[in-house]
Amino acid sequence: MLEDKRKFIAVIGGGQPTSKEAKLAEKVGRELARSGAILVCGGLSGVMEAACKGASAEGGMTIGILPGENRRLANPHVQIPIATGIGYARNAAVVKSAQAVIAVGGSYGTLTEIGYALQTGIPVIGLNTWTISRNAKQDKSIIPAESAAEAVAIALELAVD
Amino acid sequence: MLEDKRKFIAVIGGGQPTSKEAKLAEKVGRELARSGAILVCGGLSGVMEAACKGASAEGGMTIGILPGENRRLANPHVQIPIATGIGYARNAAVVKSAQAVIAVGGSYGTLTEIGYALQTGIPVIGLNTWTISRNAKQDKSIIPAESAAEAVAIALELAVD
Amino acid sequence: MLEDKRKFIAVIGGGQPTSKEAKLAEKVGRELARSGAILVCGGLSGVMEAACKGASAEGGMTIGILPGENRRLANPHVQIPIATGIGYARNAAVVKSAQAVIAVGGSYGTLTEIGYALQTGIPVIGLNTWTISRNAKQDKSIIPAESAAEAVAIALELAVD
Amino acid sequence: MLEDKRKFIAVIGGGQPTSKEAKLAEKVGRELARSGAILVCGGLSGVMEAACKGASAEGGMTIGILPGENRRLANPHVQIPIATGIGYARNAAVVKSAQAVIAVGGSYGTLTEIGYALQTGIPVIGLNTWTISRNAKQDKSIIPAESAAEAVAIALELAVD
């Protein structure tokens, strides 16, 4: 399989990021492509589009797992659009199709993706994203990174088989 | 529609709760049934089973939206088993089929359900569940309750149409 | 479980039936309710609404497993709306939540439901619905019925556990 | 988008084909790759694996949209595994992610995929697959082909945007 050689890394985040978050996502996309990784995302706008734009600019491959059933609604930087037609239930598929996940900023949809990844044992690296706690104790499963380059380095290192 | 008169309230939580959480879930189920509400849950064990047991004991109606495709795998207190066959992508369906959600304790699956509910504008009431923060600021959307009775009262009051 | 005593029977068919098909679906709904069966359907208009109307008129219980995420879009005769949000992938859930399936007329969506039911070993009874063949030989798995009463009688007799 | 230049064509069929069907599927895969098309399939064994094997042998790209949540359960010739985790509800995603569909032989699962494709207006070309009829009249929407090469030629010609 291709993925024996190339890692599949998901980039997750909201459709309406701050401009700082969008720039961060684009850098993550660039770094992933430079590392030879394949970018998996939800295929829509915001963080997803910025990451795909960055990856495409570096010649990387981009996969967009869409909520709708129209493959043409993928952002213009998605090369492989998957039209699931299952709505936001597709959030599970986005992370499970990856070997590690990088969360940039984040909305409630991102929170569902983080939950699905952690449930399945897929590492989550966070850039300015959610922190989660239970019984006044922070759950440290979301690994914080300080920069796009660091996030990508950690994701590639921790990527599960 | 039936639901014009009776509220549909989801109870979410992990398959392996503490005994304290299981008792809390059972009380929530009892209170919901006494209030005439219909209980929606994921149909499996742990918090889901305890809540269904409580509701059934009071003559309430219980709906279990299962991940698998075998309706007989519902816990014995589910009266209406829905066999989705879509795995944990069914978490979205559990909360979207309800007018308010009560989270008891909680695993990563519960976190996905909280995310889906908040994304859709469905109120979430928490009993010893996750707290979530962004940028070192707690997101107050999860409404804390001190007891099963209080959680049910808030859920019924805030239930969306 | 309730279903140990009451059978769950799905009625499937298109959103734009002929008036003859709509009348047939309503009769099927009536007969199911009279027999104490619970009606499962896709929750929308056409055959689904006619069947729910018939069942409701006889005091029967009706479950609508909706493609969308808004439970209020169920037809007015659905008592238990399930908002899956997974689009027409919910067709699998409609039949898998039932113990037998009655197909009335039918569109391409109905064809997917017939395929899912047969794949899972759930009996399909047909009223003026699809016939399917391979290698010029008809697949006899869809059991033809001549009337609503006959369809319901066969469905109840063949209902799987 | 990549797909402005390269067509995405789905090959569907059962997990337990006859040896004749498996050879046919492999030829379809070869022809698709030679034509520069990207192969979309369900990612498992039988017709899916044979088609991927053929496409891979010619240097083509292969996408496997899996029912399970473990991407490593794709057949060894899948280059891009998508782990949906939604079971056979993924059949809708397989055909909706393609611009035309080639059905080789076929089981009941294939029947659901044909139904989803026709419902969405995606052309279906058949090689020894189902024929479907209503009111004793054959539905001609499934376009018969006599050979793998002919099936691929028709699929590429009719591929929707």
XYZ file of C-alpha atoms in Angstrom:
644
model
C 0.000 0.000 0.000
C 1.000 3.545 -0.709
C 0.592 4.345 2.993
C 3.410 2.018 3.885
C 5.616 4.743 2.523
C 3.604 7.907 2.898
C 1.807 8.974 6.053
C -1.819 10.094 6.010
C -2.239 13.067 8.361
C -5.551 14.823 9.020
C -5.800 18.566 9.540
C -8.985 19.577 11.346
C -10.425 22.954 12.290
C -13.384 25.204 11.744
C -14.835 26.706 8.604
C -14.421 30.231 9.979
C -10.931 30.503 11.443
C -9.196 33.727 12.475
C -6.707 34.934 9.891
C -3.916 33.790 12.204
C -5.388 30.297 12.327
C -5.806 30.208 8.546
C -2.130 31.110 8.090
C -1.148 28.451 10.592
C -3.226 25.849 8.736
C -1.617 26.797 5.439
C 1.828 26.363 6.968
C 0.816 22.967 8.334
C -0.282 21.973 4.841
C 3.032 23.134 3.364
C 5.067 21.257 5.951
C 3.069 18.074 5.462
C 3.605 18.160 1.705
C 7.325 18.831 2.100
C 7.524 15.795 4.375
C 5.853 13.612 1.770
C 2.697 13.176 3.852
C -0.788 12.981 2.347
C -3.250 15.523 3.740
C -6.695 14.333 4.822
C -9.372 16.881 5.745
C -13.084 17.604 5.663
C -12.794 19.158 2.194
C -14.616 22.427 2.886
C -13.502 26.026 3.604
C -11.589 27.744 6.421
C -8.858 25.664 8.054
C -9.518 22.831 5.605
C -9.070 25.003 2.539
C -6.022 26.792 3.921
C -4.298 23.489 4.684
C -5.118 22.116 1.223
C -3.833 25.310 -0.376
C -0.541 25.019 1.449
C -0.115 21.351 0.606
C -1.008 21.879 -3.056
C 1.471 24.747 -3.364
C 4.199 22.274 -2.406
C 2.960 19.563 -4.754
C 1.361 17.471 -2.033
C -1.675 15.227 -2.303
C -4.930 16.361 -0.680
C -8.011 14.292 0.218
C -11.302 15.947 1.180
C -13.920 13.807 2.934
C -17.057 15.859 2.354
C -20.307 15.877 4.338
C -22.452 16.329 1.242
C -23.090 14.181 -1.785
C -21.809 16.623 -4.365
C -18.110 16.133 -4.977
C -17.838 19.481 -6.725
C -18.445 21.299 -3.446
C -14.930 20.481 -2.297
C -12.603 23.466 -1.957
C -10.531 24.091 -5.104
C -7.360 22.623 -3.573
C -8.832 19.185 -2.902
C -7.501 16.650 -5.385
C -9.370 13.577 -4.137
C -12.916 14.521 -3.115
C -14.904 11.816 -1.295
C -18.632 12.585 -1.304
C -19.958 10.744 1.730
C -23.435 12.272 1.841
C -23.617 11.470 5.569
C -23.387 15.016 6.923
C -21.244 15.718 9.944
C -21.217 12.034 10.818
C -18.332 12.161 8.335
C -16.194 13.732 11.063
C -15.447 10.225 12.322
C -14.248 9.179 8.866
C -11.905 12.171 8.563
C -9.858 11.210 11.607
C -10.106 7.431 11.201
C -8.665 7.736 7.693
C -5.549 9.345 9.178
C -2.602 8.131 11.235
C -2.377 11.321 13.286
C -4.464 14.477 13.539
C -3.446 18.138 13.755
C -6.152 20.418 15.180
C -5.863 24.116 14.316
C -8.136 26.399 16.332
C -11.458 24.740 16.369
C -15.186 24.825 16.544
C -17.609 22.308 18.042
C -17.172 20.149 14.956
C -13.456 20.026 15.695
C -14.328 18.884 19.211
C -16.213 15.900 17.788
C -13.217 15.031 15.624
C -10.872 15.233 18.605
C -13.205 12.919 20.529
C -13.311 10.382 17.708
C -9.532 10.420 17.297
C -8.819 9.948 20.998
C -11.452 7.204 21.218
C -9.662 5.322 18.457
C -6.147 5.890 19.780
C -5.123 8.243 16.984
C -2.724 10.955 18.259
C -4.037 14.536 18.303
C -1.646 17.472 18.106
C -3.133 20.853 18.964
C -2.342 24.335 17.676
C -4.421 26.839 19.614
C -7.242 24.340 19.966
C -9.527 22.967 22.697
C -8.339 21.818 26.078
C -10.545 19.307 27.831
C -10.874 18.458 31.528
C -12.737 16.083 33.792
C -13.105 16.434 37.558
C -11.064 19.643 37.464
C -8.121 17.742 35.956
C -6.930 18.443 32.425
C -6.900 15.500 30.029
C -3.411 15.693 28.507
C -4.179 13.556 25.469
C -4.208 16.565 23.166
C -0.507 17.269 22.599
C 0.190 21.008 22.346
C 2.561 22.312 19.655
C 4.056 25.782 19.348
C 4.384 26.018 15.573
C 3.232 24.402 12.353
C 6.632 22.771 11.888
C 6.579 21.320 15.385
C 3.013 20.032 14.960
C 3.948 18.253 11.737
C 7.108 16.788 13.244
C 5.183 15.376 16.216
C 2.374 14.065 13.989
C 4.820 12.203 11.750
C 6.660 10.786 14.731
C 3.558 9.566 16.551
C 1.612 8.422 13.483
C 0.046 5.035 14.174
C 0.097 2.180 11.725
C -46.859 14.572 16.611
C -46.323 12.843 19.909
C -43.377 15.106 20.584
C -45.602 18.144 20.699
C -46.697 16.838 24.056
C -43.786 14.758 25.270
C -40.164 15.899 25.269
C -37.400 13.754 23.837
C -34.336 14.008 26.093
C -31.037 12.236 25.423
C -28.902 10.791 28.195
C -25.287 10.304 27.141
C -22.284 8.824 28.923
C -19.754 6.056 28.744
C -20.144 2.298 28.654
C -17.989 1.915 31.761
C -19.162 4.463 34.328
C -18.223 4.513 38.002
C -20.916 3.064 40.244
C -21.740 6.603 41.365
C -22.264 7.673 37.755
C -24.413 4.625 37.040
C -26.654 5.466 40.012
C -26.880 9.065 38.819
C -27.856 7.914 35.334
C -30.545 5.653 36.741
C -31.967 8.559 38.734
C -31.944 10.723 35.625
C -33.900 8.012 33.825
C -36.426 7.809 36.652
C -36.920 11.571 36.767
C -37.354 11.780 33.003
C -40.035 9.088 33.024
C -41.865 10.725 35.923
C -41.885 13.975 33.957
C -43.420 12.232 30.955
C -40.293 12.662 28.837
C -39.102 10.061 26.324
C -35.531 8.860 26.871
C -33.170 8.742 23.890
C -29.765 7.081 24.249
C -27.134 5.044 22.459
C -28.814 1.783 23.483
C -25.784 -0.005 24.920
C -24.467 -0.629 28.443
C -23.154 1.573 31.260
C -24.769 5.003 31.561
C -27.142 4.141 28.715
C -28.406 0.972 30.363
C -28.693 2.552 33.808
C -30.765 5.422 32.433
C -33.040 3.052 30.505
C -33.456 0.894 33.605
C -34.527 3.891 35.660
C -36.941 5.126 33.001
C -38.443 1.673 32.477
C -38.968 1.200 36.203
C -41.194 4.274 36.130
C -43.072 3.171 33.019
C -41.255 5.562 30.695
C -40.483 5.064 27.016
C -36.867 4.337 25.993
C -35.249 4.634 22.553
C -31.817 3.149 21.849
C -29.978 4.344 18.739
C -27.445 1.567 18.266
C -24.105 1.653 16.426
C -24.503 -1.877 15.097
C -26.934 -3.489 12.727
C -28.317 -6.050 15.159
C -31.286 -4.655 17.061
C -31.084 -7.443 19.616
C -27.820 -6.029 20.969
C -29.702 -3.225 22.680
C -29.662 -3.316 26.470
C -32.715 -5.125 27.945
C -34.407 -1.867 28.987
C -34.547 -0.395 25.476
C -38.073 -0.557 24.111
C -37.459 1.015 20.707
C -34.122 -0.195 19.285
C -32.904 1.588 16.150
C -30.192 -0.422 14.374
C -28.235 2.177 12.438
C -25.273 0.029 11.422
C -23.160 3.184 11.085
C -20.899 2.664 14.098
C -20.036 5.618 16.291
C -21.136 8.008 13.573
C -24.491 7.308 15.238
C -23.441 9.625 18.067
C -24.665 12.550 15.977
C -28.072 10.894 15.577
C -28.435 10.311 19.322
C -28.241 13.998 20.184
C -30.013 15.328 17.080
C -33.005 13.120 17.858
C -33.348 14.887 21.217
C -34.471 18.344 22.351
C -31.913 18.540 25.159
C -29.031 16.355 26.301
C -27.933 15.269 29.786
C -24.307 14.111 29.979
C -23.398 11.859 32.902
C -19.682 11.361 33.443
C -18.256 10.703 30.075
C -15.755 9.142 27.807
C -14.344 10.392 24.490
C -17.517 9.203 22.786
C -19.484 11.468 25.112
C -17.220 14.322 24.043
C -18.221 13.770 20.415
C -21.879 13.837 21.414
C -21.410 17.070 23.355
C -19.715 18.589 20.301
C -22.554 17.547 17.992
C -25.212 18.876 20.369
C -23.535 22.267 20.832
C -22.917 22.534 17.080
C -26.630 22.078 16.476
C -27.799 24.397 19.268
C -29.170 21.593 21.449
C -28.708 22.382 25.169
C -26.271 20.175 27.100
C -26.623 19.722 30.855
C -23.639 18.148 32.594
C -23.430 15.900 35.649
C -19.786 15.318 36.463
C -18.866 15.497 32.789
C -16.276 17.220 30.565
C -15.392 20.877 30.784
C -13.981 22.422 27.633
C -11.828 25.499 27.157
C -10.257 27.514 24.381
C -7.501 30.066 24.814
C -7.430 29.414 28.554
C -11.096 30.447 28.792
C -13.776 27.933 29.719
C -16.617 27.475 27.244
C -19.703 27.756 29.437
C -22.077 26.077 26.995
C -22.195 22.899 29.066
C -24.610 23.769 31.879
C -23.568 22.144 35.163
C -26.207 20.513 37.387
C -25.818 19.317 40.970
C -28.307 16.469 40.954
C -30.325 14.221 38.659
C -33.502 16.115 39.513
C -31.895 19.464 38.718
C -30.461 18.155 35.428
C -33.871 16.912 34.318
C -35.582 20.156 35.352
C -33.089 22.234 33.347
C -33.292 19.897 30.336
C -37.076 20.112 30.223
C -36.996 23.877 30.604
C -34.402 24.477 27.891
C -35.609 21.796 25.463
C -35.663 23.201 21.948
C -38.498 22.646 19.523
C -37.986 -5.585 25.363
C -41.169 -4.287 23.845
C -40.247 -6.021 20.602
C -40.528 -9.410 22.236
C -44.233 -8.807 22.140
C -44.735 -6.383 19.285
C -43.215 -6.775 15.820
C -41.358 -3.942 14.122
C -42.289 -3.878 10.428
C -40.861 -1.399 7.906
C -42.933 0.057 5.083
C -40.785 1.394 2.256
C -41.635 3.185 -0.981
C -41.133 6.406 -2.848
C -41.951 9.985 -1.951
C -44.104 10.379 -5.062
C -46.345 7.326 -5.313
C -49.364 6.969 -7.593
C -52.661 7.531 -5.803
C -53.262 3.775 -5.953
C -49.932 3.129 -4.239
C -50.652 5.748 -1.578
C -53.993 4.079 -0.787
C -52.276 0.702 -0.619
C -49.645 2.090 1.781
C -52.351 3.561 4.008
C -54.099 0.184 4.146
C -50.806 -1.499 5.034
C -50.387 0.992 7.871
C -53.917 0.299 9.121
C -53.434 -3.469 9.032
C -50.110 -3.257 10.845
C -51.608 -1.174 13.649
C -54.586 -3.524 13.975
C -52.141 -6.411 14.317
C -50.296 -4.627 17.111
C -47.169 -4.121 14.997
C -44.972 -1.026 15.228
C -44.449 0.783 11.912
C -40.910 1.770 10.920
C -40.377 4.005 7.888
C -38.208 6.761 6.444
C -40.400 9.448 8.024
C -40.992 11.601 4.945
C -43.874 11.999 2.472
C -45.530 9.735 -0.112
C -45.699 6.055 0.787
C -44.111 6.788 4.164
C -46.690 9.388 5.128
C -49.623 7.340 3.860
C -48.528 4.313 5.879
C -48.047 6.431 9.028
C -51.470 8.026 8.508
C -53.116 4.618 8.301
C -51.308 3.295 11.360
C -52.044 6.425 13.403
C -55.735 6.268 12.530
C -55.831 2.850 14.167
C -53.872 3.941 17.220
C -50.623 2.311 16.121
C -47.098 3.458 16.901
C -45.024 5.022 14.081
C -41.254 5.523 13.885
C -39.685 7.745 11.203
C -35.959 7.374 10.557
C -35.184 10.642 8.798
C -32.295 11.453 6.433
C -31.929 14.990 7.791
C -30.956 16.387 11.134
C -34.181 18.265 11.818
C -36.696 16.074 13.614
C -39.508 18.481 12.829
C -39.308 17.558 9.137
C -40.978 14.228 9.823
C -44.454 13.828 8.355
C -47.235 14.771 10.807
C -48.130 11.132 11.526
C -44.683 10.155 12.803
C -44.716 9.785 16.581
C -41.070 8.851 17.099
C -38.833 10.880 14.767
C -35.168 9.821 14.597
C -32.991 12.546 13.074
C -30.013 10.676 11.673
C -28.462 13.485 9.639
C -26.771 10.884 7.417
C -28.823 11.422 4.257
C -29.941 8.441 2.245
C -27.367 6.264 3.970
C -30.216 6.053 6.490
C -31.971 3.640 4.132
C -29.906 0.836 5.661
C -31.075 1.825 9.146
C -34.746 1.811 8.119
C -34.722 -1.847 7.122
C -32.252 -3.069 9.742
C -34.465 -1.637 12.477
C -37.300 -3.877 11.268
C -38.050 -7.608 11.389
C -39.671 -7.662 7.953
C -40.137 -5.115 5.177
C -43.145 -4.314 2.993
C -42.263 -2.480 -0.242
C -45.072 -0.509 -1.887
C -44.340 0.645 -5.420
C -40.899 2.017 -5.352
C -38.244 4.346 -6.557
C -34.469 3.853 -6.739
C -34.269 4.593 -3.017
C -36.640 1.689 -2.429
C -34.288 -0.473 -4.478
C -31.433 0.342 -2.090
C -33.635 -0.594 0.862
C -34.601 -3.890 -0.757
C -30.900 -4.628 -1.333
C -30.001 -3.872 2.281
C -32.857 -6.013 3.622
C -32.010 -9.024 1.450
C -28.306 -8.662 2.289
C -29.163 -8.875 5.986
C -31.660 -11.735 5.662
C -34.695 -9.583 6.462
C -37.776 -10.758 4.494
C -39.121 -8.378 1.830
C -42.777 -8.527 0.770
C -43.620 -6.629 -2.399
C -46.787 -4.801 -3.458
C -46.357 -3.615 -7.020
C -42.634 -3.112 -6.474
C -39.339 -3.962 -8.222
C -38.503 -7.375 -9.610
C -34.816 -8.184 -9.892
C -33.013 -10.677 -12.100
C -29.518 -11.961 -12.750
C -28.428 -13.941 -15.779
C -31.969 -13.779 -17.180
C -33.275 -15.551 -14.076
C -35.570 -13.772 -11.637
C -34.387 -13.558 -8.030
C -37.438 -14.748 -6.089
C -36.369 -13.264 -2.754
C -38.937 -10.468 -3.018
C -42.185 -12.186 -2.017
C -45.138 -10.835 -3.990
C -48.418 -10.075 -2.211
C -51.802 -9.320 -3.790
C -53.238 -7.046 -1.118
C -52.311 -4.966 1.921
C -53.824 -7.567 4.240
C -51.860 -10.364 2.614
C -48.615 -8.381 2.743
C -49.053 -7.717 6.445
C -49.956 -11.337 7.182
C -46.834 -12.590 5.388
C -44.614 -9.953 7.043
C -45.804 -10.918 10.512
C -45.375 -14.604 9.779
C -41.859 -14.291 8.369
C -40.604 -11.601 10.777
C -37.126 -12.507 11.980
C -36.015 -12.228 15.569
C -9.015 20.022 -9.099
C -7.339 16.856 -10.226
C -10.700 15.541 -11.333
C -11.019 18.233 -13.947
C -8.435 16.237 -15.829
C -8.852 12.714 -14.561
C -12.173 10.898 -14.251
C -13.202 9.097 -11.083
C -14.907 5.822 -11.995
C -16.337 3.369 -9.460
C -16.152 -0.388 -9.945
C -18.724 -2.244 -7.845
C -19.429 -5.935 -7.349
C -19.524 -8.636 -4.740
C -16.855 -9.969 -2.418
C -17.274 -13.480 -3.798
C -17.330 -13.244 -7.583
C -17.025 -16.163 -9.991
C -13.539 -16.490 -11.454
C -14.898 -15.147 -14.739
C -16.220 -12.054 -12.964
C -12.941 -11.551 -11.120
C -11.032 -11.639 -14.433
C -13.507 -9.190 -15.925
C -13.063 -6.833 -12.953
C -9.290 -6.992 -13.294
C -9.567 -6.085 -16.971
C -11.844 -3.176 -16.110
C -9.223 -1.963 -13.640
C -6.478 -2.236 -16.257
C -8.511 -0.349 -18.860
C -9.391 2.410 -16.412
C -5.755 2.933 -15.470
C -4.670 2.972 -19.117
C -7.274 5.645 -19.763
C -5.918 7.778 -16.933
C -9.012 7.300 -14.792
C -8.922 6.997 -11.005
C -10.551 3.857 -9.632
C -12.997 4.174 -6.741
C -14.285 1.045 -4.980
C -15.362 -0.384 -1.661
C -11.793 -1.374 -0.816
C -12.415 -5.007 0.147
C -11.958 -8.360 -1.629
C -13.514 -10.025 -4.682
C -14.461 -7.690 -7.519
C -13.015 -4.736 -5.606
C -9.624 -6.347 -5.127
C -9.458 -7.666 -8.681
C -10.202 -4.223 -10.105
C -7.591 -2.579 -7.860
C -5.044 -5.223 -8.840
C -5.616 -4.526 -12.514
C -5.421 -0.768 -12.081
C -2.288 -0.962 -9.935
C -0.562 -3.200 -12.468
C -0.964 -0.389 -14.996
C 0.214 2.307 -12.601
C -3.275 3.641 -11.893
C -4.542 5.268 -8.730
C -6.942 3.288 -6.514
C -9.262 4.563 -3.772
C -10.977 2.170 -1.353
C -13.929 3.492 0.653
C -14.102 0.967 3.468
C -17.065 0.032 5.693
C -14.893 -0.410 8.771
C -12.783 1.959 10.800
C -9.486 0.180 10.291
C -7.706 1.475 7.214
C -5.359 -1.487 7.169
C -8.212 -3.820 6.231
C -8.170 -2.483 2.680
C -7.058 -4.952 0.032
C -3.318 -4.712 -0.755
C -3.885 -2.865 -4.037
C -5.723 0.085 -2.479
C -3.486 3.153 -2.410
C -5.894 5.581 -0.757
C -7.895 3.821 1.975
C -10.802 5.803 3.454
C -11.966 4.319 6.766
C -15.572 5.431 7.060
C -16.610 3.240 9.983
C -20.237 3.486 8.844
C -20.686 -0.096 7.618
C -22.559 -0.748 4.417
C -24.075 2.716 4.565
C -20.758 3.491 2.865
C -22.182 2.035 -0.358
C -23.772 5.421 -1.045
C -20.384 7.129 -0.679
C -18.691 4.735 -3.110
C -20.937 5.668 -6.014
C -21.409 9.348 -5.119
C -17.638 9.805 -5.138
C -17.562 8.670 -8.769
C -18.643 10.163 -12.087
C -19.809 6.830 -13.508
C -20.148 3.313 -12.139
C -19.262 -0.064 -13.650
C -21.059 -3.009 -12.022
C -19.442 -6.427 -12.456
C -21.644 -9.370 -11.454
C -23.171 -8.426 -8.206
C -24.634 -9.270 -4.870
C -27.360 -7.515 -2.907
C -24.811 -4.912 -1.823
C -24.198 -4.158 -5.484
C -27.946 -3.685 -5.879
C -27.911 -0.980 -3.201
C -25.047 0.754 -4.993
C -26.898 0.627 -8.321
C -29.948 2.141 -6.606
C -27.906 4.965 -5.081
C -26.180 5.740 -8.394
C -29.411 5.846 -10.394
C -31.086 7.956 -7.694
C -28.309 10.505 -8.024
C -28.154 10.487 -11.822
C -24.770 8.769 -12.000
C -24.549 6.452 -15.052
C -24.337 2.712 -14.355
C -22.740 0.356 -16.879
C -23.366 -3.336 -16.288
C -21.218 -6.386 -16.993
C -23.230 -9.498 -16.173
C -25.043 -7.672 -13.386
C -28.621 -7.158 -12.152
C -31.520 -6.263 -14.381
C -34.406 -4.495 -12.692
C -38.068 -4.234 -13.707
C -41.266 -2.599 -12.551
C -44.760 -3.518 -13.697
C -43.307 -6.224 -15.954
C -41.277 -3.597 -17.821
C -37.496 -3.556 -17.650
C -35.879 -0.359 -16.362
C -33.222 0.346 -19.002
C -31.141 2.672 -16.831
C -28.437 0.053 -16.333
C -26.481 0.185 -19.601
C -25.247 -3.267 -20.638
C -21.697 -3.698 -21.953
C -20.207 -6.743 -23.674
C -16.603 -6.394 -22.541
C -14.374 -4.628 -20.042
C -13.078 -2.292 -22.746
C -16.575 -1.367 -23.843
C -17.710 -0.777 -20.254
C -14.795 1.573 -19.632
C -15.345 3.426 -22.902
C -19.026 4.005 -22.083
C -18.234 5.026 -18.499
C -15.702 7.619 -19.619
C -18.058 8.954 -22.263
C -21.058 9.277 -19.954
C -19.168 10.412 -16.836
C -21.037 13.304 -15.221
C -19.352 16.415 -13.929
